[in-house]
């Protein structure tokens, strides 16, 4: 059972553009929603995370938008750079199982110079 | 400050064999979680170890087992290997009991890529 659905599978953006990746979840018990960035040959690294008590969180060029009623959240990368080219995973977990993350299937982002 | 280290980096096994993967957590971390990442997919949670005990387990068969040592390092064992076990196995460490947003921060290693022929 895929509890976190992620789209698109791949995304190509011009340098300076906005990259948007979307995720939807099914389990209403989820209360922690991180985004991970993975470069080839590396493990995933935490990029930014949000809890459902806020609708938006911004860190530098990265913003998470969260819609609790729709059970959706998204990652926006402003002023996308070639160095942002990587695979991005959304994830979710619930209280008491903070380290048991359920990941989306990933989005391969390519930022063209 | 060393992050999470995993060994071996790559290995090839044949069906029916057994494999052991090793993980040293980030300095100061006491909890180790293991994930399986199939090619082109997101990581899937296998299990978590804390205080040398398995605390949580995902939807994986008993062929997958683990161990945590007093120094917090961990091993993942897979018996009776199947072709479908071919994947990148990721170890992630964290510090349990750390309040606030830091409690959920997992630090991942680069993984051990297992190929089963």
mmCIF file with all atom_site columns, C-alpha atoms in Angstrom:
data_model
loop_
_atom_site.group_PDB
_atom_site.id
_atom_site.type_symbol
_atom_site.label_atom_id
_atom_site.label_alt_id
_atom_site.label_comp_id
_atom_site.label_asym_id
_atom_site.label_entity_id
_atom_site.label_seq_id
_atom_site.pdbx_PDB_ins_code
_atom_site.Cartn_x
_atom_site.Cartn_y
_atom_site.Cartn_z
_atom_site.occupancy
_atom_site.B_iso_or_equiv
_atom_site.pdbx_formal_charge
_atom_site.auth_seq_id
_atom_site.auth_comp_id
_atom_site.auth_asym_id
_atom_site.auth_atom_id
_atom_site.pdbx_PDB_model_num
ATOM 1   C CA . UNK A 1 1   ? 0.000  0.000   0.000   1.00 0.00 ? 1   UNK A CA 1
ATOM 2   C CA . UNK A 1 2   ? 1.532  3.245   -1.179  1.00 0.00 ? 2   UNK A CA 1
ATOM 3   C CA . UNK A 1 3   ? 0.673  5.756   1.498   1.00 0.00 ? 3   UNK A CA 1
ATOM 4   C CA . UNK A 1 4   ? 2.564  8.705   0.007   1.00 0.00 ? 4   UNK A CA 1
ATOM 5   C CA . UNK A 1 5   ? 2.114  9.473   -3.675  1.00 0.00 ? 5   UNK A CA 1
ATOM 6   C CA . UNK A 1 6   ? 4.623  11.790  -5.343  1.00 0.00 ? 6   UNK A CA 1
ATOM 7   C CA . UNK A 1 7   ? 4.537  13.574  -8.683  1.00 0.00 ? 7   UNK A CA 1
ATOM 8   C CA . UNK A 1 8   ? 5.949  14.237  -11.171 1.00 0.00 ? 8   UNK A CA 1
ATOM 9   C CA . UNK A 1 9   ? 8.375  11.352  -11.630 1.00 0.00 ? 9   UNK A CA 1
ATOM 10  C CA . UNK A 1 10  ? 10.788 13.660  -13.449 1.00 0.00 ? 10  UNK A CA 1
ATOM 11  C CA . UNK A 1 11  ? 11.044 17.408  -13.897 1.00 0.00 ? 11  UNK A CA 1
ATOM 12  C CA . UNK A 1 12  ? 13.188 19.589  -16.131 1.00 0.00 ? 12  UNK A CA 1
ATOM 13  C CA . UNK A 1 13  ? 13.499 23.279  -15.281 1.00 0.00 ? 13  UNK A CA 1
ATOM 14  C CA . UNK A 1 14  ? 15.555 26.123  -16.666 1.00 0.00 ? 14  UNK A CA 1
ATOM 15  C CA . UNK A 1 15  ? 18.071 27.838  -14.420 1.00 0.00 ? 15  UNK A CA 1
ATOM 16  C CA . UNK A 1 16  ? 16.313 30.534  -12.432 1.00 0.00 ? 16  UNK A CA 1
ATOM 17  C CA . UNK A 1 17  ? 12.914 28.885  -12.754 1.00 0.00 ? 17  UNK A CA 1
ATOM 18  C CA . UNK A 1 18  ? 10.640 27.462  -10.082 1.00 0.00 ? 18  UNK A CA 1
ATOM 19  C CA . UNK A 1 19  ? 10.561 23.723  -9.432  1.00 0.00 ? 19  UNK A CA 1
ATOM 20  C CA . UNK A 1 20  ? 7.395  22.311  -7.881  1.00 0.00 ? 20  UNK A CA 1
ATOM 21  C CA . UNK A 1 21  ? 7.013  18.756  -6.595  1.00 0.00 ? 21  UNK A CA 1
ATOM 22  C CA . UNK A 1 22  ? 3.771  17.488  -5.124  1.00 0.00 ? 22  UNK A CA 1
ATOM 23  C CA . UNK A 1 23  ? 2.895  14.783  -2.628  1.00 0.00 ? 23  UNK A CA 1
ATOM 24  C CA . UNK A 1 24  ? -0.349 13.383  -1.281  1.00 0.00 ? 24  UNK A CA 1
ATOM 25  C CA . UNK A 1 25  ? -0.798 11.156  1.727   1.00 0.00 ? 25  UNK A CA 1
ATOM 26  C CA . UNK A 1 26  ? -3.542 8.859   2.948   1.00 0.00 ? 26  UNK A CA 1
ATOM 27  C CA . UNK A 1 27  ? -2.829 8.245   6.617   1.00 0.00 ? 27  UNK A CA 1
ATOM 28  C CA . UNK A 1 28  ? -4.291 11.063  8.712   1.00 0.00 ? 28  UNK A CA 1
ATOM 29  C CA . UNK A 1 29  ? -2.103 9.971   11.629  1.00 0.00 ? 29  UNK A CA 1
ATOM 30  C CA . UNK A 1 30  ? 0.962  11.359  9.846   1.00 0.00 ? 30  UNK A CA 1
ATOM 31  C CA . UNK A 1 31  ? 2.201  14.497  11.582  1.00 0.00 ? 31  UNK A CA 1
ATOM 32  C CA . UNK A 1 32  ? 5.704  15.058  10.266  1.00 0.00 ? 32  UNK A CA 1
ATOM 33  C CA . UNK A 1 33  ? 6.476  15.728  6.623   1.00 0.00 ? 33  UNK A CA 1
ATOM 34  C CA . UNK A 1 34  ? 10.121 16.018  5.555   1.00 0.00 ? 34  UNK A CA 1
ATOM 35  C CA . UNK A 1 35  ? 11.672 16.413  2.148   1.00 0.00 ? 35  UNK A CA 1
ATOM 36  C CA . UNK A 1 36  ? 14.929 14.656  1.354   1.00 0.00 ? 36  UNK A CA 1
ATOM 37  C CA . UNK A 1 37  ? 17.448 15.373  -1.399  1.00 0.00 ? 37  UNK A CA 1
ATOM 38  C CA . UNK A 1 38  ? 19.559 12.573  -2.826  1.00 0.00 ? 38  UNK A CA 1
ATOM 39  C CA . UNK A 1 39  ? 22.527 12.926  -5.164  1.00 0.00 ? 39  UNK A CA 1
ATOM 40  C CA . UNK A 1 40  ? 23.832 9.920   -7.134  1.00 0.00 ? 40  UNK A CA 1
ATOM 41  C CA . UNK A 1 41  ? 25.941 7.659   -4.946  1.00 0.00 ? 41  UNK A CA 1
ATOM 42  C CA . UNK A 1 42  ? 24.843 9.393   -1.759  1.00 0.00 ? 42  UNK A CA 1
ATOM 43  C CA . UNK A 1 43  ? 22.249 8.751   0.877   1.00 0.00 ? 43  UNK A CA 1
ATOM 44  C CA . UNK A 1 44  ? 19.208 11.013  1.240   1.00 0.00 ? 44  UNK A CA 1
ATOM 45  C CA . UNK A 1 45  ? 19.811 14.236  3.160   1.00 0.00 ? 45  UNK A CA 1
ATOM 46  C CA . UNK A 1 46  ? 17.121 16.196  4.993   1.00 0.00 ? 46  UNK A CA 1
ATOM 47  C CA . UNK A 1 47  ? 16.264 19.379  3.132   1.00 0.00 ? 47  UNK A CA 1
ATOM 48  C CA . UNK A 1 48  ? 13.314 20.859  4.977   1.00 0.00 ? 48  UNK A CA 1
ATOM 49  C CA . UNK A 1 49  ? 10.416 19.560  7.070   1.00 0.00 ? 49  UNK A CA 1
ATOM 50  C CA . UNK A 1 50  ? 7.003  20.711  8.251   1.00 0.00 ? 50  UNK A CA 1
ATOM 51  C CA . UNK A 1 51  ? 4.376  19.773  10.805  1.00 0.00 ? 51  UNK A CA 1
ATOM 52  C CA . UNK A 1 52  ? 0.638  20.136  10.099  1.00 0.00 ? 52  UNK A CA 1
ATOM 53  C CA . UNK A 1 53  ? 0.156  23.027  12.522  1.00 0.00 ? 53  UNK A CA 1
ATOM 54  C CA . UNK A 1 54  ? 1.560  25.435  9.907   1.00 0.00 ? 54  UNK A CA 1
ATOM 55  C CA . UNK A 1 55  ? 0.621  25.850  6.246   1.00 0.00 ? 55  UNK A CA 1
ATOM 56  C CA . UNK A 1 56  ? 3.988  26.985  4.958   1.00 0.00 ? 56  UNK A CA 1
ATOM 57  C CA . UNK A 1 57  ? 7.641  26.831  5.898   1.00 0.00 ? 57  UNK A CA 1
ATOM 58  C CA . UNK A 1 58  ? 10.454 28.577  4.074   1.00 0.00 ? 58  UNK A CA 1
ATOM 59  C CA . UNK A 1 59  ? 14.194 28.006  4.304   1.00 0.00 ? 59  UNK A CA 1
ATOM 60  C CA . UNK A 1 60  ? 16.202 29.984  1.805   1.00 0.00 ? 60  UNK A CA 1
ATOM 61  C CA . UNK A 1 61  ? 15.077 29.054  -1.709  1.00 0.00 ? 61  UNK A CA 1
ATOM 62  C CA . UNK A 1 62  ? 13.084 26.042  -0.460  1.00 0.00 ? 62  UNK A CA 1
ATOM 63  C CA . UNK A 1 63  ? 9.456  26.282  0.659   1.00 0.00 ? 63  UNK A CA 1
ATOM 64  C CA . UNK A 1 64  ? 7.011  23.618  1.815   1.00 0.00 ? 64  UNK A CA 1
ATOM 65  C CA . UNK A 1 65  ? 3.312  24.314  1.346   1.00 0.00 ? 65  UNK A CA 1
ATOM 66  C CA . UNK A 1 66  ? 0.963  22.129  3.378   1.00 0.00 ? 66  UNK A CA 1
ATOM 67  C CA . UNK A 1 67  ? -2.777 21.591  2.891   1.00 0.00 ? 67  UNK A CA 1
ATOM 68  C CA . UNK A 1 68  ? -4.102 19.487  5.759   1.00 0.00 ? 68  UNK A CA 1
ATOM 69  C CA . UNK A 1 69  ? -7.685 19.247  4.494   1.00 0.00 ? 69  UNK A CA 1
ATOM 70  C CA . UNK A 1 70  ? -6.539 18.022  1.088   1.00 0.00 ? 70  UNK A CA 1
ATOM 71  C CA . UNK A 1 71  ? -3.827 15.820  2.618   1.00 0.00 ? 71  UNK A CA 1
ATOM 72  C CA . UNK A 1 72  ? -1.300 17.295  0.239   1.00 0.00 ? 72  UNK A CA 1
ATOM 73  C CA . UNK A 1 73  ? 2.037  19.018  0.546   1.00 0.00 ? 73  UNK A CA 1
ATOM 74  C CA . UNK A 1 74  ? 4.488  20.371  -1.957  1.00 0.00 ? 74  UNK A CA 1
ATOM 75  C CA . UNK A 1 75  ? 8.080  21.530  -2.307  1.00 0.00 ? 75  UNK A CA 1
ATOM 76  C CA . UNK A 1 76  ? 8.860  24.731  -4.171  1.00 0.00 ? 76  UNK A CA 1
ATOM 77  C CA . UNK A 1 77  ? 12.425 25.495  -5.208  1.00 0.00 ? 77  UNK A CA 1
ATOM 78  C CA . UNK A 1 78  ? 12.793 29.126  -6.180  1.00 0.00 ? 78  UNK A CA 1
ATOM 79  C CA . UNK A 1 79  ? 15.552 30.349  -8.507  1.00 0.00 ? 79  UNK A CA 1
ATOM 80  C CA . UNK A 1 80  ? 16.475 26.746  -9.350  1.00 0.00 ? 80  UNK A CA 1
ATOM 81  C CA . UNK A 1 81  ? 20.181 26.143  -9.963  1.00 0.00 ? 81  UNK A CA 1
ATOM 82  C CA . UNK A 1 82  ? 22.034 23.356  -11.813 1.00 0.00 ? 82  UNK A CA 1
ATOM 83  C CA . UNK A 1 83  ? 23.425 22.284  -8.433  1.00 0.00 ? 83  UNK A CA 1
ATOM 84  C CA . UNK A 1 84  ? 19.856 21.505  -7.363  1.00 0.00 ? 84  UNK A CA 1
ATOM 85  C CA . UNK A 1 85  ? 19.753 18.658  -9.907  1.00 0.00 ? 85  UNK A CA 1
ATOM 86  C CA . UNK A 1 86  ? 19.061 15.597  -7.768  1.00 0.00 ? 86  UNK A CA 1
ATOM 87  C CA . UNK A 1 87  ? 16.300 13.220  -6.764  1.00 0.00 ? 87  UNK A CA 1
ATOM 88  C CA . UNK A 1 88  ? 13.825 14.603  -4.250  1.00 0.00 ? 88  UNK A CA 1
ATOM 89  C CA . UNK A 1 89  ? 11.731 12.464  -1.933  1.00 0.00 ? 89  UNK A CA 1
ATOM 90  C CA . UNK A 1 90  ? 8.815  13.507  0.192   1.00 0.00 ? 90  UNK A CA 1
ATOM 91  C CA . UNK A 1 91  ? 8.148  11.469  3.294   1.00 0.00 ? 91  UNK A CA 1
ATOM 92  C CA . UNK A 1 92  ? 5.819  11.234  6.255   1.00 0.00 ? 92  UNK A CA 1
ATOM 93  C CA . UNK A 1 93  ? 5.781  9.730   9.714   1.00 0.00 ? 93  UNK A CA 1
ATOM 94  C CA . UNK A 1 94  ? 3.572  9.696   12.771  1.00 0.00 ? 94  UNK A CA 1
ATOM 95  C CA . UNK A 1 95  ? 4.071  10.373  16.453  1.00 0.00 ? 95  UNK A CA 1
ATOM 96  C CA . UNK A 1 96  ? 5.809  7.537   18.219  1.00 0.00 ? 96  UNK A CA 1
ATOM 97  C CA . UNK A 1 97  ? 7.268  6.325   14.949  1.00 0.00 ? 97  UNK A CA 1
ATOM 98  C CA . UNK A 1 98  ? 9.355  9.327   14.053  1.00 0.00 ? 98  UNK A CA 1
ATOM 99  C CA . UNK A 1 99  ? 12.106 7.270   12.480  1.00 0.00 ? 99  UNK A CA 1
ATOM 100 C CA . UNK A 1 100 ? 9.747  5.057   10.485  1.00 0.00 ? 100 UNK A CA 1
ATOM 101 C CA . UNK A 1 101 ? 9.440  7.282   7.456   1.00 0.00 ? 101 UNK A CA 1
ATOM 102 C CA . UNK A 1 102 ? 7.141  6.424   4.564   1.00 0.00 ? 102 UNK A CA 1
ATOM 103 C CA . UNK A 1 103 ? 8.737  7.800   1.418   1.00 0.00 ? 103 UNK A CA 1
ATOM 104 C CA . UNK A 1 104 ? 7.257  8.835   -1.897  1.00 0.00 ? 104 UNK A CA 1
ATOM 105 C CA . UNK A 1 105 ? 8.650  7.313   -5.076  1.00 0.00 ? 105 UNK A CA 1
ATOM 106 C CA . UNK A 1 106 ? 10.898 10.281  -5.849  1.00 0.00 ? 106 UNK A CA 1
ATOM 107 C CA . UNK A 1 107 ? 11.221 13.060  -8.423  1.00 0.00 ? 107 UNK A CA 1
ATOM 108 C CA . UNK A 1 108 ? 14.321 13.370  -10.549 1.00 0.00 ? 108 UNK A CA 1
ATOM 109 C CA . UNK A 1 109 ? 14.943 17.105  -11.019 1.00 0.00 ? 109 UNK A CA 1
ATOM 110 C CA . UNK A 1 110 ? 17.184 18.397  -13.782 1.00 0.00 ? 110 UNK A CA 1
ATOM 111 C CA . UNK A 1 111 ? 17.993 22.113  -13.880 1.00 0.00 ? 111 UNK A CA 1
ATOM 112 C CA . UNK A 1 112 ? 19.357 23.193  -17.221 1.00 0.00 ? 112 UNK A CA 1
ATOM 113 C CA . UNK A 1 113 ? 22.105 25.850  -17.269 1.00 0.00 ? 113 UNK A CA 1
ATOM 114 C CA . UNK B 2 1   ? 32.690 14.801  12.599  1.00 0.00 ? 1   UNK B CA 1
ATOM 115 C CA . UNK B 2 2   ? 32.138 11.490  10.814  1.00 0.00 ? 2   UNK B CA 1
ATOM 116 C CA . UNK B 2 3   ? 28.670 10.876  9.507   1.00 0.00 ? 3   UNK B CA 1
ATOM 117 C CA . UNK B 2 4   ? 27.060 7.482   9.056   1.00 0.00 ? 4   UNK B CA 1
ATOM 118 C CA . UNK B 2 5   ? 29.440 4.938   7.560   1.00 0.00 ? 5   UNK B CA 1
ATOM 119 C CA . UNK B 2 6   ? 28.345 1.731   5.893   1.00 0.00 ? 6   UNK B CA 1
ATOM 120 C CA . UNK B 2 7   ? 30.216 -1.286  4.619   1.00 0.00 ? 7   UNK B CA 1
ATOM 121 C CA . UNK B 2 8   ? 30.653 -2.854  2.220   1.00 0.00 ? 8   UNK B CA 1
ATOM 122 C CA . UNK B 2 9   ? 29.880 -0.307  -0.480  1.00 0.00 ? 9   UNK B CA 1
ATOM 123 C CA . UNK B 2 10  ? 29.030 -2.896  -3.100  1.00 0.00 ? 10  UNK B CA 1
ATOM 124 C CA . UNK B 2 11  ? 28.616 -6.643  -3.014  1.00 0.00 ? 11  UNK B CA 1
ATOM 125 C CA . UNK B 2 12  ? 27.366 -9.412  -5.238  1.00 0.00 ? 12  UNK B CA 1
ATOM 126 C CA . UNK B 2 13  ? 25.714 -12.567 -3.941  1.00 0.00 ? 13  UNK B CA 1
ATOM 127 C CA . UNK B 2 14  ? 23.850 -15.478 -5.470  1.00 0.00 ? 14  UNK B CA 1
ATOM 128 C CA . UNK B 2 15  ? 20.344 -16.663 -4.673  1.00 0.00 ? 15  UNK B CA 1
ATOM 129 C CA . UNK B 2 16  ? 20.070 -18.570 -1.438  1.00 0.00 ? 16  UNK B CA 1
ATOM 130 C CA . UNK B 2 17  ? 23.173 -17.034 0.127   1.00 0.00 ? 17  UNK B CA 1
ATOM 131 C CA . UNK B 2 18  ? 23.273 -14.910 3.233   1.00 0.00 ? 18  UNK B CA 1
ATOM 132 C CA . UNK B 2 19  ? 24.608 -11.366 3.586   1.00 0.00 ? 19  UNK B CA 1
ATOM 133 C CA . UNK B 2 20  ? 25.631 -9.104  6.463   1.00 0.00 ? 20  UNK B CA 1
ATOM 134 C CA . UNK B 2 21  ? 25.767 -5.337  6.101   1.00 0.00 ? 21  UNK B CA 1
ATOM 135 C CA . UNK B 2 22  ? 27.345 -3.053  8.680   1.00 0.00 ? 22  UNK B CA 1
ATOM 136 C CA . UNK B 2 23  ? 26.644 0.463   9.877   1.00 0.00 ? 23  UNK B CA 1
ATOM 137 C CA . UNK B 2 24  ? 28.390 2.878   12.207  1.00 0.00 ? 24  UNK B CA 1
ATOM 138 C CA . UNK B 2 25  ? 26.091 5.705   13.304  1.00 0.00 ? 25  UNK B CA 1
ATOM 139 C CA . UNK B 2 26  ? 26.972 9.365   13.380  1.00 0.00 ? 26  UNK B CA 1
ATOM 140 C CA . UNK B 2 27  ? 28.921 10.335  16.469  1.00 0.00 ? 27  UNK B CA 1
ATOM 141 C CA . UNK B 2 28  ? 26.535 11.040  19.330  1.00 0.00 ? 28  UNK B CA 1
ATOM 142 C CA . UNK B 2 29  ? 23.622 9.112   17.813  1.00 0.00 ? 29  UNK B CA 1
ATOM 143 C CA . UNK B 2 30  ? 22.136 6.096   19.566  1.00 0.00 ? 30  UNK B CA 1
ATOM 144 C CA . UNK B 2 31  ? 19.431 4.837   17.228  1.00 0.00 ? 31  UNK B CA 1
ATOM 145 C CA . UNK B 2 32  ? 19.873 3.039   13.917  1.00 0.00 ? 32  UNK B CA 1
ATOM 146 C CA . UNK B 2 33  ? 17.226 2.462   11.267  1.00 0.00 ? 33  UNK B CA 1
ATOM 147 C CA . UNK B 2 34  ? 17.598 0.401   8.111   1.00 0.00 ? 34  UNK B CA 1
ATOM 148 C CA . UNK B 2 35  ? 15.910 1.108   4.793   1.00 0.00 ? 35  UNK B CA 1
ATOM 149 C CA . UNK B 2 36  ? 15.787 -0.764  1.485   1.00 0.00 ? 36  UNK B CA 1
ATOM 150 C CA . UNK B 2 37  ? 15.829 1.354   -1.670  1.00 0.00 ? 37  UNK B CA 1
ATOM 151 C CA . UNK B 2 38  ? 15.027 -0.475  -4.892  1.00 0.00 ? 38  UNK B CA 1
ATOM 152 C CA . UNK B 2 39  ? 16.221 1.093   -8.124  1.00 0.00 ? 39  UNK B CA 1
ATOM 153 C CA . UNK B 2 40  ? 14.104 4.119   -9.002  1.00 0.00 ? 40  UNK B CA 1
ATOM 154 C CA . UNK B 2 41  ? 12.050 3.904   -5.810  1.00 0.00 ? 41  UNK B CA 1
ATOM 155 C CA . UNK B 2 42  ? 11.920 5.612   -2.462  1.00 0.00 ? 42  UNK B CA 1
ATOM 156 C CA . UNK B 2 43  ? 13.472 3.973   0.591   1.00 0.00 ? 43  UNK B CA 1
ATOM 157 C CA . UNK B 2 44  ? 11.321 1.478   2.503   1.00 0.00 ? 44  UNK B CA 1
ATOM 158 C CA . UNK B 2 45  ? 11.637 1.085   6.268   1.00 0.00 ? 45  UNK B CA 1
ATOM 159 C CA . UNK B 2 46  ? 12.951 -2.290  7.399   1.00 0.00 ? 46  UNK B CA 1
ATOM 160 C CA . UNK B 2 47  ? 13.469 -1.864  11.155  1.00 0.00 ? 47  UNK B CA 1
ATOM 161 C CA . UNK B 2 48  ? 14.867 0.333   13.892  1.00 0.00 ? 48  UNK B CA 1
ATOM 162 C CA . UNK B 2 49  ? 17.235 -0.527  16.730  1.00 0.00 ? 49  UNK B CA 1
ATOM 163 C CA . UNK B 2 50  ? 17.635 1.268   20.023  1.00 0.00 ? 50  UNK B CA 1
ATOM 164 C CA . UNK B 2 51  ? 19.303 0.029   23.188  1.00 0.00 ? 51  UNK B CA 1
ATOM 165 C CA . UNK B 2 52  ? 20.289 -3.146  21.324  1.00 0.00 ? 52  UNK B CA 1
ATOM 166 C CA . UNK B 2 53  ? 16.663 -4.104  20.688  1.00 0.00 ? 53  UNK B CA 1
ATOM 167 C CA . UNK B 2 54  ? 14.458 -4.030  17.620  1.00 0.00 ? 54  UNK B CA 1
ATOM 168 C CA . UNK B 2 55  ? 11.896 -1.356  18.391  1.00 0.00 ? 55  UNK B CA 1
ATOM 169 C CA . UNK B 2 56  ? 9.892  -1.046  15.182  1.00 0.00 ? 56  UNK B CA 1
ATOM 170 C CA . UNK B 2 57  ? 9.636  -3.155  12.079  1.00 0.00 ? 57  UNK B CA 1
ATOM 171 C CA . UNK B 2 58  ? 8.298  -2.529  8.613   1.00 0.00 ? 58  UNK B CA 1
ATOM 172 C CA . UNK B 2 59  ? 6.663  -5.007  6.267   1.00 0.00 ? 59  UNK B CA 1
ATOM 173 C CA . UNK B 2 60  ? 9.680  -7.260  5.702   1.00 0.00 ? 60  UNK B CA 1
ATOM 174 C CA . UNK B 2 61  ? 9.908  -11.042 6.190   1.00 0.00 ? 61  UNK B CA 1
ATOM 175 C CA . UNK B 2 62  ? 11.839 -12.726 8.971   1.00 0.00 ? 62  UNK B CA 1
ATOM 176 C CA . UNK B 2 63  ? 14.681 -13.359 6.521   1.00 0.00 ? 63  UNK B CA 1
ATOM 177 C CA . UNK B 2 64  ? 15.669 -9.810  7.416   1.00 0.00 ? 64  UNK B CA 1
ATOM 178 C CA . UNK B 2 65  ? 17.190 -9.550  10.861  1.00 0.00 ? 65  UNK B CA 1
ATOM 179 C CA . UNK B 2 66  ? 19.476 -7.187  12.647  1.00 0.00 ? 66  UNK B CA 1
ATOM 180 C CA . UNK B 2 67  ? 21.555 -6.445  15.632  1.00 0.00 ? 67  UNK B CA 1
ATOM 181 C CA . UNK B 2 68  ? 22.781 -3.419  17.507  1.00 0.00 ? 68  UNK B CA 1
ATOM 182 C CA . UNK B 2 69  ? 25.976 -3.488  19.524  1.00 0.00 ? 69  UNK B CA 1
ATOM 183 C CA . UNK B 2 70  ? 26.800 -1.632  22.770  1.00 0.00 ? 70  UNK B CA 1
ATOM 184 C CA . UNK B 2 71  ? 28.737 0.981   20.762  1.00 0.00 ? 71  UNK B CA 1
ATOM 185 C CA . UNK B 2 72  ? 25.500 1.677   18.805  1.00 0.00 ? 72  UNK B CA 1
ATOM 186 C CA . UNK B 2 73  ? 26.797 0.197   15.555  1.00 0.00 ? 73  UNK B CA 1
ATOM 187 C CA . UNK B 2 74  ? 24.459 -2.159  13.770  1.00 0.00 ? 74  UNK B CA 1
ATOM 188 C CA . UNK B 2 75  ? 24.290 -5.070  11.358  1.00 0.00 ? 75  UNK B CA 1
ATOM 189 C CA . UNK B 2 76  ? 21.603 -6.057  8.888   1.00 0.00 ? 76  UNK B CA 1
ATOM 190 C CA . UNK B 2 77  ? 21.427 -9.732  7.978   1.00 0.00 ? 77  UNK B CA 1
ATOM 191 C CA . UNK B 2 78  ? 19.467 -11.150 5.079   1.00 0.00 ? 78  UNK B CA 1
ATOM 192 C CA . UNK B 2 79  ? 19.114 -14.926 4.732   1.00 0.00 ? 79  UNK B CA 1
ATOM 193 C CA . UNK B 2 80  ? 18.077 -17.024 1.739   1.00 0.00 ? 80  UNK B CA 1
ATOM 194 C CA . UNK B 2 81  ? 18.634 -14.185 -0.697  1.00 0.00 ? 81  UNK B CA 1
ATOM 195 C CA . UNK B 2 82  ? 16.140 -13.673 -3.515  1.00 0.00 ? 82  UNK B CA 1
ATOM 196 C CA . UNK B 2 83  ? 16.645 -11.789 -6.761  1.00 0.00 ? 83  UNK B CA 1
ATOM 197 C CA . UNK B 2 84  ? 14.191 -9.204  -5.451  1.00 0.00 ? 84  UNK B CA 1
ATOM 198 C CA . UNK B 2 85  ? 16.504 -8.391  -2.560  1.00 0.00 ? 85  UNK B CA 1
ATOM 199 C CA . UNK B 2 86  ? 18.786 -6.556  -4.984  1.00 0.00 ? 86  UNK B CA 1
ATOM 200 C CA . UNK B 2 87  ? 18.725 -2.961  -3.771  1.00 0.00 ? 87  UNK B CA 1
ATOM 201 C CA . UNK B 2 88  ? 20.575 -0.174  -2.024  1.00 0.00 ? 88  UNK B CA 1
ATOM 202 C CA . UNK B 2 89  ? 20.456 -0.728  1.722   1.00 0.00 ? 89  UNK B CA 1
ATOM 203 C CA . UNK B 2 90  ? 20.565 2.489   3.689   1.00 0.00 ? 90  UNK B CA 1
ATOM 204 C CA . UNK B 2 91  ? 21.391 2.937   7.320   1.00 0.00 ? 91  UNK B CA 1
ATOM 205 C CA . UNK B 2 92  ? 20.163 6.036   9.125   1.00 0.00 ? 92  UNK B CA 1
ATOM 206 C CA . UNK B 2 93  ? 21.039 7.155   12.616  1.00 0.00 ? 93  UNK B CA 1
ATOM 207 C CA . UNK B 2 94  ? 19.423 9.586   15.014  1.00 0.00 ? 94  UNK B CA 1
ATOM 208 C CA . UNK B 2 95  ? 19.415 10.577  18.659  1.00 0.00 ? 95  UNK B CA 1
ATOM 209 C CA . UNK B 2 96  ? 16.372 9.391   20.524  1.00 0.00 ? 96  UNK B CA 1
ATOM 210 C CA . UNK B 2 97  ? 14.952 11.546  23.275  1.00 0.00 ? 97  UNK B CA 1
ATOM 211 C CA . UNK B 2 98  ? 16.105 14.749  21.612  1.00 0.00 ? 98  UNK B CA 1
ATOM 212 C CA . UNK B 2 99  ? 13.215 17.142  21.833  1.00 0.00 ? 99  UNK B CA 1
ATOM 213 C CA . UNK B 2 100 ? 11.872 19.491  19.231  1.00 0.00 ? 100 UNK B CA 1
ATOM 214 C CA . UNK B 2 101 ? 12.418 19.161  15.530  1.00 0.00 ? 101 UNK B CA 1
ATOM 215 C CA . UNK B 2 102 ? 15.755 17.441  16.027  1.00 0.00 ? 102 UNK B CA 1
ATOM 216 C CA . UNK B 2 103 ? 14.060 14.293  17.270  1.00 0.00 ? 103 UNK B CA 1
ATOM 217 C CA . UNK B 2 104 ? 13.011 13.306  13.790  1.00 0.00 ? 104 UNK B CA 1
ATOM 218 C CA . UNK B 2 105 ? 16.203 14.123  11.932  1.00 0.00 ? 105 UNK B CA 1
ATOM 219 C CA . UNK B 2 106 ? 17.672 11.033  10.346  1.00 0.00 ? 106 UNK B CA 1
ATOM 220 C CA . UNK B 2 107 ? 21.223 11.097  9.020   1.00 0.00 ? 107 UNK B CA 1
ATOM 221 C CA . UNK B 2 108 ? 21.638 8.589   6.209   1.00 0.00 ? 108 UNK B CA 1
ATOM 222 C CA . UNK B 2 109 ? 24.749 6.806   5.075   1.00 0.00 ? 109 UNK B CA 1
ATOM 223 C CA . UNK B 2 110 ? 25.625 6.351   1.406   1.00 0.00 ? 110 UNK B CA 1
ATOM 224 C CA . UNK B 2 111 ? 24.366 2.781   1.468   1.00 0.00 ? 111 UNK B CA 1
ATOM 225 C CA . UNK B 2 112 ? 25.461 -0.712  0.549   1.00 0.00 ? 112 UNK B CA 1
ATOM 226 C CA . UNK B 2 113 ? 24.450 -1.787  -2.944  1.00 0.00 ? 113 UNK B CA 1
ATOM 227 C CA . UNK B 2 114 ? 23.541 -5.479  -2.995  1.00 0.00 ? 114 UNK B CA 1
ATOM 228 C CA . UNK B 2 115 ? 23.196 -7.368  -6.257  1.00 0.00 ? 115 UNK B CA 1
ATOM 229 C CA . UNK B 2 116 ? 21.723 -10.859 -6.122  1.00 0.00 ? 116 UNK B CA 1
ATOM 230 C CA . UNK B 2 117 ? 22.380 -13.055 -9.161  1.00 0.00 ? 117 UNK B CA 1
#
